[in-house]
Amino acid sequence: APLWVSRPPPVLGSSCVPRPFLSATMSGGYLHLNGDEPQLRAQKQQAAHSARWALGCFAAVVAAFTVGRQTVPSVNIGAPVQMAGDAPWSPWVPGLFQPVLQPAFLNEPLAKSAVRRFDMYLMTKAAFATPSVKTLNVEQWLAPDFLYETVGFATSRTPRGWCESGEEDEFRRTFNESVFSQMLFLGNDDMASTTSYGNVFWASDLLGVPAPNNWVYFRVADFYAARKISPGAAQLYYNFMIIDFADLFRRVGRPVLPPAPLPEGLVLTAAANDGVPAPLSVVAKAQDAATALKVAKAALQEDWIGSGAGAGTKQWRSHWHSNLTFYGPGGIGRAHGTEQYRQYVLEPFRAAFDDRSLDTNIFGCEGNYCGAFGELSGRHVGPWLGLEASGKILAIRFAIQWRVVDGLVQEGWALFDIPAVFKQLDLDFFAMAAAARPQIHS
């Protein structure tokens, strides 16, 4: 039987769908032509027609590409993709990056979805875009009143202000080769938070600290606040980013803090099959977010603000598993079990600060993963991280995340704005790192 029926070639400009130009049957692995000599001549004529049609299609494609190159602005163009089940996002605008998401990511909470799309643009397109093109793209996910705060770099406002601040360019110049791996990525409709680590080549000075011209590792956390702008979309209006500078400078042989009493450096993702980064939203939906939020709030309050000089014993212990893991920043280290956490993390902080108070800016959970960003305050009455008592009221920005299991905290991750604490004591953390005599650290 014939494999297809030949058709006359289309007029240039019509749909260029390839069509075969010979009627044939297949037998024993060989192609046999059918019909007598007139039929063969007709088929040859048809072949000539089809060849001319193919050339016409090729010419049309070349012409369309040429016209497109001349008429479309030189920007990063993404296809207007709307996958099945995808929540409505924003009308497609030619020239704007439109991320293609895996099906498992299509129905994530709104703030988390906005961060994911924003990050995909930054990781794949932003390095090659001008500030104006970058601004047009990030305005899809950043609100007009967007505020970006960080540790070490300048604060910026509005999407354009962030794109033109130079912070990202400075970062890319300093670390001219980089690979970032997310360990945690949690969020709901109002907030999102990540913890990642970067393997980067440090090639030029960073905030006055000389480059080691080598590959280094550092940990970074982000907190985001978002507002809903439509039934299926949110925009980010705040982002706080913090790098573990204490551990980074220790790694390159320029420590500012004294050695921690606990092991420093190693930070892992959650010890659970919840995805990497954890948690996958499709997994987290089955968890009890309300209980996790209650436990995390109690842990934050009792651990860092609770009354008394000690760590609250029975009431404090009720919020943590006995075999907990706490990943602290450089200068504090990694604690295993309640006794290490109490002795080396909480007690030194409580002894160093009286009249402690808490101001929480962002707090939220996705499933059994929670995160909080805010500020701890207290009167500095004892040594902490090598800083002798000053008697001053000090403010310490924090970024903390928890994983709750069976109503107790199993794991915690925390970073503190240590350079800002130094600044409040008229000390320059980065200048001290730059002046430190290089040492060799493992």
Tab-separated table of C-alpha atoms in Angstrom:
chain	number	residue	atom	x	y	z
A	1	ALA	CA	0.000	0.000	0.000
A	2	PRO	CA	1.211	3.563	-0.618
A	3	LEU	CA	2.935	5.167	2.360
A	4	TRP	CA	1.509	8.641	1.544
A	5	VAL	CA	-0.262	10.627	-1.144
A	6	SER	CA	1.687	13.338	-2.910
A	7	ARG	CA	0.307	16.894	-3.093
A	8	PRO	CA	1.212	19.915	-5.177
A	9	PRO	CA	3.737	22.304	-3.616
A	10	PRO	CA	2.230	25.208	-1.620
A	11	VAL	CA	2.453	28.842	-2.588
A	12	LEU	CA	5.366	30.675	-0.908
A	13	GLY	CA	4.144	32.045	2.364
A	14	SER	CA	1.720	29.234	3.133
A	15	SER	CA	2.447	26.625	5.781
A	16	CYS	CA	5.731	24.914	4.966
A	17	VAL	CA	4.894	21.439	6.174
A	18	PRO	CA	7.232	18.861	4.576
A	19	ARG	CA	5.430	16.510	2.221
A	20	PRO	CA	6.889	13.485	0.454
A	21	PHE	CA	7.108	13.463	-3.332
A	22	LEU	CA	7.153	9.800	-4.377
A	23	SER	CA	4.524	7.082	-4.071
A	24	ALA	CA	6.274	3.894	-3.042
A	25	THR	CA	5.973	0.602	-1.257
A	26	MET	CA	8.497	-0.991	1.046
A	27	SER	CA	9.516	-4.624	0.533
A	28	GLY	CA	12.417	-6.572	1.942
A	29	GLY	CA	14.142	-3.417	3.068
A	30	TYR	CA	14.148	-1.864	-0.412
A	31	LEU	CA	11.997	0.919	-1.876
A	32	HIS	CA	10.071	-0.118	-5.004
A	33	LEU	CA	8.451	2.409	-7.357
A	34	ASN	CA	4.906	1.569	-8.510
A	35	GLY	CA	3.225	2.026	-11.924
A	36	ASP	CA	4.230	2.084	-15.602
A	37	GLU	CA	6.446	4.547	-17.449
A	38	PRO	CA	3.865	7.397	-17.677
A	39	GLN	CA	3.317	7.114	-13.956
A	40	LEU	CA	7.036	7.291	-13.370
A	41	ARG	CA	7.305	10.397	-15.526
A	42	ALA	CA	4.453	11.965	-13.559
A	43	GLN	CA	6.184	11.097	-10.326
A	44	LYS	CA	9.426	12.670	-11.550
A	45	GLN	CA	7.521	15.837	-12.453
A	46	GLN	CA	5.979	15.771	-8.990
A	47	ALA	CA	9.451	15.385	-7.516
A	48	ALA	CA	10.608	18.486	-9.360
A	49	HIS	CA	7.605	20.422	-8.065
A	50	SER	CA	8.330	19.307	-4.513
A	51	ALA	CA	11.987	20.250	-4.795
A	52	ARG	CA	10.987	23.760	-5.872
A	53	TRP	CA	8.549	23.866	-2.944
A	54	ALA	CA	11.316	22.916	-0.502
A	55	LEU	CA	13.542	25.694	-1.863
A	56	GLY	CA	10.651	28.110	-1.463
A	57	CYS	CA	10.186	27.136	2.192
A	58	PHE	CA	13.908	27.596	2.863
A	59	ALA	CA	13.838	31.042	1.236
A	60	ALA	CA	10.816	31.993	3.347
A	61	VAL	CA	12.568	30.963	6.575
A	62	VAL	CA	15.695	32.934	5.651
A	63	ALA	CA	13.625	35.990	4.781
A	64	ALA	CA	11.650	35.804	8.021
A	65	PHE	CA	14.842	35.452	10.080
A	66	THR	CA	16.414	38.443	8.310
A	67	VAL	CA	13.366	40.643	8.835
A	68	GLY	CA	13.165	39.564	12.466
A	69	ARG	CA	16.801	40.442	13.066
A	70	GLN	CA	16.168	43.912	11.622
A	71	THR	CA	12.903	44.673	13.411
A	72	VAL	CA	13.042	42.982	16.853
A	73	PRO	CA	14.940	44.833	19.646
A	74	SER	CA	18.154	43.200	20.795
A	75	VAL	CA	16.854	41.633	23.997
A	76	ASN	CA	16.580	38.207	25.520
A	77	ILE	CA	13.492	36.708	23.980
A	78	GLY	CA	11.509	33.938	25.629
A	79	ALA	CA	8.684	31.944	24.144
A	80	PRO	CA	5.162	32.654	25.431
A	81	VAL	CA	4.883	29.315	27.200
A	82	GLN	CA	1.740	28.377	29.120
A	83	MET	CA	1.959	24.782	30.243
A	84	ALA	CA	-1.038	22.700	31.202
A	85	GLY	CA	-2.065	23.427	34.774
A	86	ASP	CA	0.100	26.549	35.031
A	87	ALA	CA	-1.393	29.356	37.073
A	88	PRO	CA	-1.938	32.556	35.082
A	89	TRP	CA	1.097	34.767	35.409
A	90	SER	CA	1.254	37.855	33.225
A	91	PRO	CA	0.481	38.680	29.608
A	92	TRP	CA	3.325	37.742	27.345
A	93	VAL	CA	5.324	40.745	26.218
A	94	PRO	CA	7.748	40.256	23.313
A	95	GLY	CA	11.324	40.406	24.530
A	96	LEU	CA	10.679	39.361	28.141
A	97	PHE	CA	12.072	36.153	29.578
A	98	GLN	CA	9.372	33.567	30.211
A	99	PRO	CA	10.674	30.623	32.272
A	100	VAL	CA	9.598	27.093	31.394
A	101	LEU	CA	8.859	25.239	34.630
A	102	GLN	CA	8.823	21.563	35.425
A	103	PRO	CA	5.291	20.279	36.061
A	104	ALA	CA	6.049	19.752	39.773
A	105	PHE	CA	6.714	23.505	40.132
A	106	LEU	CA	3.591	24.797	38.380
A	107	ASN	CA	1.357	25.153	41.435
A	108	GLU	CA	3.830	26.411	44.021
A	109	PRO	CA	2.776	29.086	46.532
A	110	LEU	CA	2.799	32.546	44.967
A	111	ALA	CA	5.850	34.037	46.691
A	112	LYS	CA	7.894	30.902	46.094
A	113	SER	CA	6.865	30.860	42.438
A	114	ALA	CA	7.912	34.493	42.005
A	115	VAL	CA	11.335	33.780	43.532
A	116	ARG	CA	11.800	30.694	41.352
A	117	ARG	CA	11.073	32.629	38.138
A	118	PHE	CA	13.228	35.562	39.256
A	119	ASP	CA	16.126	33.222	40.090
A	120	MET	CA	15.814	31.406	36.755
A	121	TYR	CA	16.227	34.717	34.950
A	122	LEU	CA	19.222	35.716	37.077
A	123	MET	CA	20.964	32.385	36.589
A	124	THR	CA	20.388	32.057	32.827
A	125	LYS	CA	19.978	35.510	31.273
A	126	ALA	CA	20.844	38.428	33.538
A	127	ALA	CA	24.621	38.257	33.074
A	128	PHE	CA	24.227	39.014	29.367
A	129	ALA	CA	21.640	41.819	29.665
A	130	THR	CA	22.076	45.579	29.849
A	131	PRO	CA	20.659	47.309	32.954
A	132	SER	CA	17.642	48.558	30.986
A	133	VAL	CA	16.823	45.126	29.552
A	134	LYS	CA	17.404	43.541	32.958
A	135	THR	CA	15.029	46.053	34.540
A	136	LEU	CA	12.268	45.296	32.047
A	137	ASN	CA	12.582	41.612	32.832
A	138	VAL	CA	12.815	41.723	36.633
A	139	GLU	CA	9.827	44.082	36.831
A	140	GLN	CA	7.753	40.981	36.136
A	141	TRP	CA	8.588	39.721	39.649
A	142	LEU	CA	9.775	42.789	41.607
A	143	ALA	CA	7.248	45.341	42.839
A	144	PRO	CA	7.701	49.049	42.005
A	145	ASP	CA	8.555	49.709	45.680
A	146	PHE	CA	11.035	46.828	45.886
A	147	LEU	CA	13.630	47.218	48.671
A	148	TYR	CA	16.848	45.203	48.697
A	149	GLU	CA	18.972	45.033	51.844
A	150	THR	CA	22.092	42.991	52.363
A	151	VAL	CA	25.247	42.652	54.425
A	152	GLY	CA	28.322	44.453	53.117
A	153	PHE	CA	26.790	45.834	49.927
A	154	ALA	CA	24.651	48.929	49.428
A	155	THR	CA	20.882	49.023	49.900
A	156	SER	CA	18.876	49.638	46.739
A	157	ARG	CA	15.275	50.601	46.003
A	158	THR	CA	12.988	49.867	43.034
A	159	PRO	CA	13.744	47.261	40.369
A	160	ARG	CA	15.703	49.779	38.323
A	161	GLY	CA	17.675	50.872	41.379
A	162	TRP	CA	18.614	47.257	42.075
A	163	CYS	CA	19.632	46.651	38.454
A	164	GLU	CA	21.712	49.818	38.286
A	165	SER	CA	23.218	49.637	41.789
A	166	GLY	CA	26.234	47.745	40.503
A	167	GLU	CA	26.100	45.197	43.329
A	168	GLU	CA	25.429	42.267	41.020
A	169	ASP	CA	28.102	43.449	38.553
A	170	GLU	CA	30.616	43.794	41.393
A	171	PHE	CA	29.677	40.353	42.614
A	172	ARG	CA	30.173	38.837	39.156
A	173	ARG	CA	33.533	40.582	38.731
A	174	THR	CA	34.709	39.398	42.132
A	175	PHE	CA	33.538	35.831	41.611
A	176	ASN	CA	33.967	35.515	37.855
A	177	GLU	CA	33.140	31.802	37.880
A	178	SER	CA	30.463	30.456	40.176
A	179	VAL	CA	28.089	27.581	40.803
A	180	PHE	CA	25.338	27.953	43.405
A	181	SER	CA	23.467	25.034	44.957
A	182	GLN	CA	20.261	25.590	46.901
A	183	MET	CA	19.806	23.508	50.036
A	184	LEU	CA	16.546	24.993	51.333
A	185	PHE	CA	13.756	26.749	49.432
A	186	LEU	CA	10.519	27.277	51.328
A	187	GLY	CA	7.675	29.704	50.826
A	188	ASN	CA	3.985	30.503	50.935
A	189	ASP	CA	1.905	33.200	49.265
A	190	ASP	CA	3.454	35.998	51.391
A	191	MET	CA	7.088	35.037	51.969
A	192	ALA	CA	9.910	32.833	50.763
A	193	SER	CA	13.351	31.893	52.016
A	194	THR	CA	16.403	30.074	50.686
A	195	THR	CA	19.722	28.791	51.974
A	196	SER	CA	22.381	28.031	49.388
A	197	TYR	CA	26.094	27.591	49.061
A	198	GLY	CA	28.330	28.901	46.345
A	199	ASN	CA	31.463	27.371	44.884
A	200	VAL	CA	33.121	30.397	43.320
A	201	PHE	CA	36.456	31.540	41.935
A	202	TRP	CA	37.434	34.638	43.944
A	203	ALA	CA	39.331	36.717	41.372
A	204	SER	CA	39.310	40.339	42.625
A	205	ASP	CA	39.058	42.283	45.887
A	206	LEU	CA	35.799	41.938	47.835
A	207	LEU	CA	34.857	44.902	50.034
A	208	GLY	CA	38.566	45.665	50.413
A	209	VAL	CA	39.589	42.078	51.194
A	210	PRO	CA	42.294	40.836	48.775
A	211	ALA	CA	41.363	37.981	46.459
A	212	PRO	CA	43.029	34.605	47.032
A	213	ASN	CA	42.673	33.852	43.296
A	214	ASN	CA	41.321	30.438	44.072
A	215	TRP	CA	38.061	28.502	44.342
A	216	VAL	CA	36.259	29.114	47.635
A	217	TYR	CA	33.002	28.129	49.289
A	218	PHE	CA	30.481	30.266	51.150
A	219	ARG	CA	26.965	30.036	52.498
A	220	VAL	CA	24.205	32.537	51.726
A	221	ALA	CA	20.591	32.975	52.846
A	222	ASP	CA	17.765	35.081	51.421
A	223	PHE	CA	14.401	36.173	52.804
A	224	TYR	CA	11.647	37.647	50.627
A	225	ALA	CA	8.326	39.351	51.301
A	226	ALA	CA	5.656	39.334	48.601
A	227	ARG	CA	2.216	40.722	47.890
A	228	LYS	CA	-0.454	39.207	45.699
A	229	ILE	CA	-1.172	41.119	42.479
A	230	SER	CA	-3.616	38.705	40.836
A	231	PRO	CA	-5.233	35.329	41.606
A	232	GLY	CA	-2.196	33.519	40.232
A	233	ALA	CA	0.717	35.903	40.787
A	234	ALA	CA	2.693	37.820	43.408
A	235	GLN	CA	5.504	40.353	43.295
A	236	LEU	CA	8.426	40.636	45.693
A	237	TYR	CA	8.637	43.932	47.553
A	238	TYR	CA	11.491	43.065	49.941
A	239	ASN	CA	14.652	40.935	49.849
A	240	PHE	CA	17.287	40.507	52.540
A	241	MET	CA	20.477	38.672	51.562
A	242	ILE	CA	23.183	37.594	53.994
A	243	ILE	CA	26.528	35.869	53.369
A	244	ASP	CA	28.386	34.001	56.102
A	245	PHE	CA	31.394	36.334	55.877
A	246	ALA	CA	32.872	35.061	59.144
A	247	ASP	CA	33.217	31.564	57.726
A	248	LEU	CA	34.277	32.785	54.270
A	249	PHE	CA	37.168	34.826	55.664
A	250	ARG	CA	38.158	31.954	57.953
A	251	ARG	CA	38.312	29.677	54.921
A	252	VAL	CA	40.709	31.962	53.047
A	253	GLY	CA	43.001	32.370	56.058
A	254	ARG	CA	41.802	35.811	57.203
A	255	PRO	CA	39.727	35.034	60.320
A	256	VAL	CA	38.191	37.936	62.216
A	257	LEU	CA	36.490	35.863	64.930
A	258	PRO	CA	38.201	33.486	67.358
A	259	PRO	CA	37.841	29.768	66.560
A	260	ALA	CA	34.405	28.377	67.383
A	261	PRO	CA	34.080	25.755	70.137
A	262	LEU	CA	32.064	23.638	67.660
A	263	PRO	CA	33.028	22.356	64.178
A	264	GLU	CA	32.806	25.092	61.555
A	265	GLY	CA	32.180	25.079	57.829
A	266	LEU	CA	30.024	22.097	56.942
A	267	VAL	CA	26.370	22.948	56.300
A	268	LEU	CA	23.996	20.404	54.770
A	269	THR	CA	20.488	20.373	53.406
A	270	ALA	CA	17.686	18.723	55.363
A	271	ALA	CA	18.273	15.133	56.472
A	272	ALA	CA	15.029	14.069	54.812
A	273	ASN	CA	13.809	12.920	51.408
A	274	ASP	CA	11.845	16.135	50.861
A	275	GLY	CA	13.709	17.162	47.712
A	276	VAL	CA	16.809	19.270	47.209
A	277	PRO	CA	16.329	22.090	47.802
A	278	ALA	CA	13.869	21.170	50.529
A	279	PRO	CA	10.979	21.122	50.561
A	280	LEU	CA	9.318	20.308	47.262
A	281	SER	CA	5.927	21.988	47.440
A	282	VAL	CA	4.163	18.851	46.243
A	283	VAL	CA	5.662	17.057	49.262
A	284	ALA	CA	5.198	19.872	51.774
A	285	LYS	CA	1.447	20.080	51.151
A	286	ALA	CA	0.967	16.895	53.133
A	287	GLN	CA	2.661	18.340	56.236
A	288	ASP	CA	1.116	20.259	59.140
A	289	ALA	CA	2.192	23.872	58.603
A	290	ALA	CA	0.098	25.208	61.505
A	291	THR	CA	1.849	22.992	64.056
A	292	ALA	CA	5.260	23.746	62.538
A	293	LEU	CA	4.629	27.495	62.787
A	294	LYS	CA	3.613	27.203	66.441
A	295	VAL	CA	6.724	25.159	67.294
A	296	ALA	CA	9.111	27.435	65.364
A	297	LYS	CA	7.717	30.580	67.006
A	298	ALA	CA	8.107	29.011	70.433
A	299	ALA	CA	11.670	27.939	69.660
A	300	LEU	CA	12.634	31.426	68.477
A	301	GLN	CA	11.134	33.074	71.541
A	302	GLU	CA	12.422	30.642	74.160
A	303	ASP	CA	15.882	30.125	72.671
A	304	TRP	CA	16.882	33.722	72.056
A	305	ILE	CA	14.628	35.861	74.260
A	306	GLY	CA	13.487	33.538	77.087
A	307	SER	CA	13.900	34.713	80.643
A	308	GLY	CA	16.735	33.712	82.953
A	309	ALA	CA	20.438	33.235	82.440
A	310	GLY	CA	20.111	29.566	81.518
A	311	ALA	CA	18.447	27.894	78.592
A	312	GLY	CA	15.017	27.337	80.110
A	313	THR	CA	15.571	23.613	80.805
A	314	LYS	CA	12.213	21.788	80.663
A	315	GLN	CA	10.299	24.411	78.696
A	316	TRP	CA	13.180	24.977	76.292
A	317	ARG	CA	13.779	21.261	75.751
A	318	SER	CA	10.138	20.782	74.758
A	319	HIS	CA	10.730	22.446	71.375
A	320	TRP	CA	13.720	20.401	70.148
A	321	HIS	CA	14.473	16.759	69.414
A	322	SER	CA	17.227	15.435	71.660
A	323	ASN	CA	19.339	14.560	68.587
A	324	LEU	CA	18.898	17.946	66.903
A	325	THR	CA	21.353	19.432	64.404
A	326	PHE	CA	21.917	23.203	64.426
A	327	TYR	CA	24.004	24.809	61.667
A	328	GLY	CA	25.322	28.078	63.052
A	329	PRO	CA	27.502	30.647	61.268
A	330	GLY	CA	31.257	31.031	61.412
A	331	GLY	CA	32.290	31.717	65.001
A	332	ILE	CA	29.510	29.528	66.422
A	333	GLY	CA	29.624	26.293	64.426
A	334	ARG	CA	27.548	23.141	64.135
A	335	ALA	CA	25.840	21.649	67.212
A	336	HIS	CA	24.582	18.083	67.556
A	337	GLY	CA	22.168	17.329	70.384
A	338	THR	CA	20.519	19.547	72.963
A	339	GLU	CA	23.532	19.728	75.275
A	340	GLN	CA	25.899	21.136	72.632
A	341	TYR	CA	23.221	23.547	71.470
A	342	ARG	CA	22.541	24.756	74.996
A	343	GLN	CA	26.185	24.997	76.111
A	344	TYR	CA	27.879	26.454	73.029
A	345	VAL	CA	25.119	28.340	71.207
A	346	LEU	CA	22.467	29.613	73.620
A	347	GLU	CA	24.271	30.105	76.923
A	348	PRO	CA	27.058	32.343	75.510
A	349	PHE	CA	24.441	34.530	73.813
A	350	ARG	CA	22.230	34.765	76.873
A	351	ALA	CA	25.207	35.588	79.108
A	352	ALA	CA	26.371	38.312	76.717
A	353	PHE	CA	23.047	40.153	76.344
A	354	ASP	CA	20.585	41.332	78.976
A	355	ASP	CA	17.151	42.829	78.392
A	356	ARG	CA	16.750	40.915	75.164
A	357	SER	CA	13.942	41.740	72.734
A	358	LEU	CA	12.766	40.438	69.376
A	359	ASP	CA	11.435	42.188	66.277
A	360	THR	CA	10.288	39.783	63.544
A	361	ASN	CA	9.950	41.163	60.015
A	362	ILE	CA	9.220	37.949	58.077
A	363	PHE	CA	7.940	34.661	59.477
A	364	GLY	CA	6.283	31.835	57.587
A	365	CYS	CA	6.159	28.103	56.900
A	366	GLU	CA	5.706	25.742	54.008
A	367	GLY	CA	4.681	22.380	55.339
A	368	ASN	CA	7.005	21.513	58.222
A	369	TYR	CA	9.741	23.974	57.129
A	370	CYS	CA	9.710	27.455	58.650
A	371	GLY	CA	11.831	30.572	58.385
A	372	ALA	CA	12.142	33.870	60.225
A	373	PHE	CA	14.017	37.085	59.545
A	374	GLY	CA	14.222	39.925	62.012
A	375	GLU	CA	16.324	41.591	64.692
A	376	LEU	CA	17.429	40.619	68.174
A	377	SER	CA	18.374	43.408	70.578
A	378	GLY	CA	19.985	43.443	73.996
A	379	ARG	CA	22.402	45.222	76.313
A	380	HIS	CA	25.937	43.948	75.662
A	381	VAL	CA	27.082	42.893	79.146
A	382	GLY	CA	29.459	40.004	78.400
A	383	PRO	CA	31.842	38.665	75.751
A	384	TRP	CA	30.390	37.223	72.540
A	385	LEU	CA	32.318	36.096	69.465
A	386	GLY	CA	35.477	37.679	70.860
A	387	LEU	CA	33.838	41.069	71.513
A	388	GLU	CA	34.206	42.251	75.100
A	389	ALA	CA	31.227	43.777	76.891
A	390	SER	CA	30.495	47.335	75.773
A	391	GLY	CA	27.372	48.162	77.771
A	392	LYS	CA	25.702	49.295	74.549
A	393	ILE	CA	22.322	48.218	73.220
A	394	LEU	CA	23.180	46.189	70.137
A	395	ALA	CA	20.884	45.074	67.319
A	396	ILE	CA	21.601	41.757	65.561
A	397	ARG	CA	19.796	40.879	62.353
A	398	PHE	CA	19.116	37.149	62.039
A	399	ALA	CA	18.002	34.675	59.374
A	400	ILE	CA	16.851	31.350	60.858
A	401	GLN	CA	15.146	28.299	59.362
A	402	TRP	CA	13.766	25.178	61.037
A	403	ARG	CA	12.563	21.699	60.068
A	404	VAL	CA	9.879	20.402	62.432
A	405	VAL	CA	9.209	16.677	62.854
A	406	ASP	CA	6.474	15.246	65.106
A	407	GLY	CA	5.969	18.575	66.843
A	408	LEU	CA	9.662	19.153	67.620
A	409	VAL	CA	12.482	20.963	65.836
A	410	GLN	CA	14.828	18.425	64.244
A	411	GLU	CA	17.153	20.803	62.378
A	412	GLY	CA	17.945	24.506	62.408
A	413	TRP	CA	19.988	26.820	60.178
A	414	ALA	CA	21.019	30.299	61.351
A	415	LEU	CA	23.052	33.282	60.163
A	416	PHE	CA	23.631	36.565	62.022
A	417	ASP	CA	24.694	39.966	60.696
A	418	ILE	CA	28.013	39.915	62.520
A	419	PRO	CA	29.643	42.735	60.481
A	420	ALA	CA	26.822	45.065	61.629
A	421	VAL	CA	27.482	44.159	65.267
A	422	PHE	CA	31.126	45.150	64.766
A	423	LYS	CA	30.053	48.427	63.148
A	424	GLN	CA	27.914	49.318	66.179
A	425	LEU	CA	31.102	48.955	68.234
A	426	ASP	CA	33.030	51.212	65.822
A	427	LEU	CA	34.887	48.254	64.315
A	428	ASP	CA	35.207	47.538	60.604
A	429	PHE	CA	34.787	43.781	60.082
A	430	PHE	CA	35.957	43.892	56.460
A	431	ALA	CA	38.978	46.098	57.169
A	432	MET	CA	39.987	43.690	59.916
A	433	ALA	CA	39.757	40.776	57.474
A	434	ALA	CA	41.820	42.701	54.919
A	435	ALA	CA	44.479	43.502	57.513
A	436	ALA	CA	44.620	39.984	58.948
A	437	ARG	CA	47.804	38.125	58.274
A	438	PRO	CA	46.892	35.261	55.913
A	439	GLN	CA	46.794	31.878	57.622
A	440	ILE	CA	46.197	28.364	56.354
A	441	HIS	CA	42.879	26.823	57.384
A	442	SER	CA	41.288	23.537	56.445
